Amino acid sequence: MWCFLASARLRRIINDFPQLNIVHHAFALAPEPESISSMFGNAKEGKEEIMGHWAAAASQPDGEAINVALMRSRSFPYPYSMPGLLACKAAEMQGGMPAHWDMFDRVQKAHAVEARNITDSAVLKDCAAEIGLDVARWEADFASPEAKQAVQDDLREAQQLGVNAVPTLIFNQRWVLPGAVPESTLRQIIEKLLEGREPTAR
């Protein structure tokens, strides 16, 4: 849910620093259907714990649209991450990094604002159509071994880098900043890097 906030902040920042090259990679705390039960003991308790994180995110700048009550009312199991990751990779295969980011934002909106089941391929297909992708091509890429391999490659790289939080930003393939930090902090780091100075993030 914190990725929802981070993306909005990065969208504004890229408008002010168009020289930045933002590359999105897949990572998940709950990649598989059983992940939430494994993490929290059972799916019901897991969802309730996650709803607490939603409420915290909703209280922050850029989180006002997050609909905690609506997701809490949904009867489907809390969505795991892999379908959404594959959806973004399939978008990237068609339209590069801009399409990946657009798909990510649309899926996040479906999840956090509309409280839709983003493990449902029909929901993801709707998202692909709404951002203007060739849906037939997207469906083929979504189901392809290439998309799955691309996600697995990203997950492996994240493990090697010690990433264990979402979101995590990595600057210049060197400085790692976990969490949805304030926009002012991101801007300070970027300004220092552009000036050739070291940021405070490790």
mmCIF file of C-alpha atoms in Angstrom:
data_model
loop_
_atom_site.group_PDB
_atom_site.id
_atom_site.type_symbol
_atom_site.label_atom_id
_atom_site.label_comp_id
_atom_site.label_asym_id
_atom_site.label_seq_id
_atom_site.Cartn_x
_atom_site.Cartn_y
_atom_site.Cartn_z
ATOM 1 C CA MET A 1 0.000 0.000 0.000
ATOM 2 C CA TRP A 2 2.908 2.299 0.664
ATOM 3 C CA CYS A 3 3.861 1.894 -3.004
ATOM 4 C CA PHE A 4 0.628 3.735 -3.825
ATOM 5 C CA LEU A 5 1.998 6.778 -2.002
ATOM 6 C CA ALA A 6 5.511 6.474 -3.384
ATOM 7 C CA SER A 7 4.345 6.340 -6.993
ATOM 8 C CA ALA A 8 2.359 9.569 -6.681
ATOM 9 C CA ARG A 9 5.384 11.312 -5.210
ATOM 10 C CA LEU A 10 7.706 10.009 -7.901
ATOM 11 C CA ARG A 11 5.268 11.145 -10.595
ATOM 12 C CA ARG A 12 5.530 14.705 -9.332
ATOM 13 C CA ILE A 13 9.288 14.517 -8.918
ATOM 14 C CA ILE A 14 9.899 13.260 -12.456
ATOM 15 C CA ASN A 15 8.053 16.313 -13.769
ATOM 16 C CA ASP A 16 10.606 18.535 -12.036
ATOM 17 C CA PHE A 17 13.632 16.357 -12.817
ATOM 18 C CA PRO A 18 13.002 15.007 -16.335
ATOM 19 C CA GLN A 19 16.624 13.878 -16.604
ATOM 20 C CA LEU A 20 15.927 11.084 -14.124
ATOM 21 C CA ASN A 21 15.639 7.527 -15.406
ATOM 22 C CA ILE A 22 13.227 5.605 -13.196
ATOM 23 C CA VAL A 23 13.293 1.837 -13.672
ATOM 24 C CA HIS A 24 10.622 -0.295 -12.025
ATOM 25 C CA HIS A 25 11.362 -3.783 -10.743
ATOM 26 C CA ALA A 26 9.053 -6.447 -9.364
ATOM 27 C CA PHE A 27 9.149 -7.290 -5.668
ATOM 28 C CA ALA A 28 6.578 -8.799 -3.343
ATOM 29 C CA LEU A 29 6.196 -9.535 0.331
ATOM 30 C CA ALA A 30 3.332 -11.942 -0.467
ATOM 31 C CA PRO A 31 4.040 -13.398 -3.919
ATOM 32 C CA GLU A 32 1.907 -16.554 -3.692
ATOM 33 C CA PRO A 33 -1.669 -17.412 -2.552
ATOM 34 C CA GLU A 34 -0.452 -19.007 0.676
ATOM 35 C CA SER A 35 1.977 -16.215 1.549
ATOM 36 C CA ILE A 36 -0.397 -14.185 3.730
ATOM 37 C CA SER A 37 -1.454 -17.202 5.793
ATOM 38 C CA SER A 38 2.191 -18.169 6.229
ATOM 39 C CA MET A 39 3.118 -14.671 7.369
ATOM 40 C CA PHE A 40 0.223 -14.048 9.756
ATOM 41 C CA GLY A 41 -1.038 -17.472 10.808
ATOM 42 C CA ASN A 42 -4.214 -17.425 8.734
ATOM 43 C CA ALA A 43 -5.749 -15.404 5.933
ATOM 44 C CA LYS A 44 -8.346 -13.622 8.100
ATOM 45 C CA GLU A 45 -5.834 -12.354 10.635
ATOM 46 C CA GLY A 46 -3.482 -11.469 7.814
ATOM 47 C CA LYS A 47 -6.075 -9.311 6.105
ATOM 48 C CA GLU A 48 -6.918 -7.511 9.339
ATOM 49 C CA GLU A 49 -3.252 -6.808 10.012
ATOM 50 C CA ILE A 50 -2.844 -5.484 6.485
ATOM 51 C CA MET A 51 -5.901 -3.277 6.896
ATOM 52 C CA GLY A 52 -4.043 -1.585 9.726
ATOM 53 C CA HIS A 53 -1.276 -0.722 7.282
ATOM 54 C CA TRP A 54 -3.898 0.553 4.843
ATOM 55 C CA ALA A 55 -5.316 2.844 7.519
ATOM 56 C CA ALA A 56 -1.850 4.182 8.301
ATOM 57 C CA ALA A 57 -1.179 4.833 4.620
ATOM 58 C CA ALA A 58 -4.590 6.460 4.166
ATOM 59 C CA SER A 59 -3.721 8.998 6.862
ATOM 60 C CA GLN A 60 -0.639 10.175 4.959
ATOM 61 C CA PRO A 61 -0.335 12.720 2.135
ATOM 62 C CA ASP A 62 -1.324 11.040 -1.176
ATOM 63 C CA GLY A 63 -3.233 8.337 0.695
ATOM 64 C CA GLU A 64 -6.579 10.081 0.962
ATOM 65 C CA ALA A 65 -8.214 7.940 -1.743
ATOM 66 C CA ILE A 66 -7.313 4.613 -0.111
ATOM 67 C CA ASN A 67 -10.594 2.909 0.792
ATOM 68 C CA VAL A 68 -9.983 0.814 3.888
ATOM 69 C CA ALA A 69 -13.647 0.190 4.680
ATOM 70 C CA LEU A 70 -14.455 -1.046 1.190
ATOM 71 C CA MET A 71 -11.567 -3.522 1.081
ATOM 72 C CA ARG A 72 -12.373 -4.719 4.597
ATOM 73 C CA SER A 73 -15.925 -5.482 3.410
ATOM 74 C CA ARG A 74 -14.819 -7.569 0.433
ATOM 75 C CA SER A 75 -15.371 -11.323 0.732
ATOM 76 C CA PHE A 76 -12.541 -12.439 -1.551
ATOM 77 C CA PRO A 77 -9.182 -13.412 -0.015
ATOM 78 C CA TYR A 78 -6.781 -10.526 0.304
ATOM 79 C CA PRO A 79 -4.909 -10.405 -3.019
ATOM 80 C CA TYR A 80 -1.416 -11.804 -3.298
ATOM 81 C CA SER A 81 1.131 -10.110 -5.519
ATOM 82 C CA MET A 82 2.158 -12.345 -8.402
ATOM 83 C CA PRO A 83 -0.713 -11.618 -10.848
ATOM 84 C CA GLY A 84 -0.160 -7.877 -10.496
ATOM 85 C CA LEU A 85 3.581 -8.262 -11.006
ATOM 86 C CA LEU A 86 3.002 -10.294 -14.160
ATOM 87 C CA ALA A 87 0.465 -7.722 -15.368
ATOM 88 C CA CYS A 88 3.052 -4.960 -15.092
ATOM 89 C CA LYS A 89 5.732 -7.024 -16.807
ATOM 90 C CA ALA A 90 3.329 -7.810 -19.648
ATOM 91 C CA ALA A 91 2.645 -4.098 -20.022
ATOM 92 C CA GLU A 92 6.381 -3.426 -20.047
ATOM 93 C CA MET A 93 6.904 -6.027 -22.782
ATOM 94 C CA GLN A 94 4.504 -4.021 -24.934
ATOM 95 C CA GLY A 95 5.227 -0.427 -24.024
ATOM 96 C CA GLY A 96 8.464 -0.316 -22.086
ATOM 97 C CA MET A 97 8.922 1.280 -18.696
ATOM 98 C CA PRO A 98 6.225 3.962 -19.209
ATOM 99 C CA ALA A 99 3.627 1.233 -19.746
ATOM 100 C CA HIS A 100 4.899 -0.668 -16.709
ATOM 101 C CA TRP A 101 4.428 2.425 -14.554
ATOM 102 C CA ASP A 102 0.992 3.197 -16.002
ATOM 103 C CA MET A 103 -0.119 -0.377 -15.404
ATOM 104 C CA PHE A 104 1.281 -0.344 -11.894
ATOM 105 C CA ASP A 105 -0.666 2.799 -11.060
ATOM 106 C CA ARG A 106 -3.888 1.462 -12.581
ATOM 107 C CA VAL A 107 -3.598 -1.837 -10.724
ATOM 108 C CA GLN A 108 -2.837 0.009 -7.495
ATOM 109 C CA LYS A 109 -5.940 2.142 -8.004
ATOM 110 C CA ALA A 110 -8.044 -0.965 -8.641
ATOM 111 C CA HIS A 111 -6.646 -2.451 -5.440
ATOM 112 C CA ALA A 112 -6.480 0.475 -3.029
ATOM 113 C CA VAL A 113 -9.256 2.780 -4.190
ATOM 114 C CA GLU A 114 -11.778 0.502 -5.901
ATOM 115 C CA ALA A 115 -11.055 -2.542 -3.681
ATOM 116 C CA ARG A 116 -11.211 -4.912 -6.646
ATOM 117 C CA ASN A 117 -9.671 -8.369 -6.674
ATOM 118 C CA ILE A 118 -6.391 -7.849 -8.522
ATOM 119 C CA THR A 119 -5.677 -11.568 -8.566
ATOM 120 C CA ASP A 120 -8.572 -11.850 -11.034
ATOM 121 C CA SER A 121 -7.214 -11.787 -14.582
ATOM 122 C CA ALA A 122 -10.417 -10.091 -15.785
ATOM 123 C CA VAL A 123 -9.729 -7.141 -13.471
ATOM 124 C CA LEU A 124 -6.159 -6.925 -14.726
ATOM 125 C CA LYS A 125 -7.385 -7.139 -18.317
ATOM 126 C CA ASP A 126 -9.681 -4.181 -17.638
ATOM 127 C CA CYS A 127 -6.697 -2.252 -16.316
ATOM 128 C CA ALA A 128 -4.685 -3.051 -19.441
ATOM 129 C CA ALA A 129 -7.511 -1.826 -21.649
ATOM 130 C CA GLU A 130 -7.966 1.355 -19.652
ATOM 131 C CA ILE A 131 -4.338 2.414 -20.096
ATOM 132 C CA GLY A 132 -4.561 1.827 -23.844
ATOM 133 C CA LEU A 133 -2.649 -1.413 -24.299
ATOM 134 C CA ASP A 134 -3.313 -3.910 -27.076
ATOM 135 C CA VAL A 135 -5.300 -6.252 -24.851
ATOM 136 C CA ALA A 136 -4.839 -9.385 -26.949
ATOM 137 C CA ARG A 137 -1.090 -8.904 -26.944
ATOM 138 C CA TRP A 138 -1.127 -8.088 -23.242
ATOM 139 C CA GLU A 139 -3.043 -11.298 -22.478
ATOM 140 C CA ALA A 140 -0.505 -13.356 -24.407
ATOM 141 C CA ASP A 141 2.413 -11.688 -22.656
ATOM 142 C CA PHE A 142 0.727 -11.983 -19.254
ATOM 143 C CA ALA A 143 0.540 -15.759 -19.670
ATOM 144 C CA SER A 144 3.992 -16.113 -21.204
ATOM 145 C CA PRO A 145 7.027 -17.784 -19.643
ATOM 146 C CA GLU A 146 8.987 -14.643 -20.530
ATOM 147 C CA ALA A 147 6.908 -12.485 -18.180
ATOM 148 C CA LYS A 148 7.225 -15.036 -15.399
ATOM 149 C CA GLN A 149 10.976 -15.240 -15.906
ATOM 150 C CA ALA A 150 11.287 -11.448 -15.855
ATOM 151 C CA VAL A 151 9.496 -11.320 -12.508
ATOM 152 C CA GLN A 152 11.636 -14.126 -11.107
ATOM 153 C CA ASP A 153 14.783 -12.339 -12.258
ATOM 154 C CA ASP A 154 13.675 -9.192 -10.442
ATOM 155 C CA LEU A 155 12.858 -11.120 -7.271
ATOM 156 C CA ARG A 156 16.271 -12.774 -7.364
ATOM 157 C CA GLU A 157 18.000 -9.434 -7.812
ATOM 158 C CA ALA A 158 16.027 -7.944 -4.923
ATOM 159 C CA GLN A 159 17.104 -10.811 -2.696
ATOM 160 C CA GLN A 160 20.732 -10.265 -3.651
ATOM 161 C CA LEU A 161 20.412 -6.572 -2.781
ATOM 162 C CA GLY A 162 18.799 -7.348 0.560
ATOM 163 C CA VAL A 163 15.494 -5.702 -0.312
ATOM 164 C CA ASN A 164 12.843 -6.626 2.252
ATOM 165 C CA ALA A 165 10.375 -3.730 2.173
ATOM 166 C CA VAL A 166 7.945 -2.135 -0.250
ATOM 167 C CA PRO A 167 8.571 0.292 -1.656
ATOM 168 C CA THR A 168 12.354 0.333 -1.838
ATOM 169 C CA LEU A 169 14.161 2.902 -3.957
ATOM 170 C CA ILE A 170 17.708 2.326 -5.161
ATOM 171 C CA PHE A 171 19.613 5.364 -6.382
ATOM 172 C CA ASN A 172 22.391 4.945 -8.940
ATOM 173 C CA GLN A 173 22.428 1.196 -8.189
ATOM 174 C CA ARG A 174 24.116 2.029 -4.902
ATOM 175 C CA TRP A 175 22.046 3.852 -2.287
ATOM 176 C CA VAL A 176 19.099 1.920 -0.888
ATOM 177 C CA LEU A 177 16.126 3.710 0.654
ATOM 178 C CA PRO A 178 13.294 1.508 1.995
ATOM 179 C CA GLY A 179 9.815 2.748 2.776
ATOM 180 C CA ALA A 180 7.468 5.457 1.551
ATOM 181 C CA VAL A 181 9.574 8.401 2.664
ATOM 182 C CA PRO A 182 8.346 12.002 2.450
ATOM 183 C CA GLU A 183 8.551 13.678 -0.926
ATOM 184 C CA SER A 184 10.841 16.340 0.520
ATOM 185 C CA THR A 185 13.360 13.654 1.479
ATOM 186 C CA LEU A 186 13.306 12.181 -2.012
ATOM 187 C CA ARG A 187 13.854 15.601 -3.536
ATOM 188 C CA GLN A 188 16.810 16.300 -1.246
ATOM 189 C CA ILE A 189 18.445 12.997 -2.170
ATOM 190 C CA ILE A 190 17.925 13.558 -5.881
ATOM 191 C CA GLU A 191 19.249 17.107 -5.718
ATOM 192 C CA LYS A 192 22.393 15.928 -3.926
ATOM 193 C CA LEU A 193 22.984 13.179 -6.475
ATOM 194 C CA LEU A 194 22.532 15.570 -9.382
ATOM 195 C CA GLU A 195 25.067 17.879 -7.753
ATOM 196 C CA GLY A 196 27.529 15.000 -7.427
ATOM 197 C CA ARG A 197 27.185 14.755 -3.654
ATOM 198 C CA GLU A 198 26.397 11.681 -1.602
ATOM 199 C CA PRO A 199 22.905 11.381 -0.124
ATOM 200 C CA THR A 200 22.247 10.292 3.428
ATOM 201 C CA ALA A 201 20.537 7.047 2.298
ATOM 202 C CA ARG A 202 22.861 4.111 2.488
#
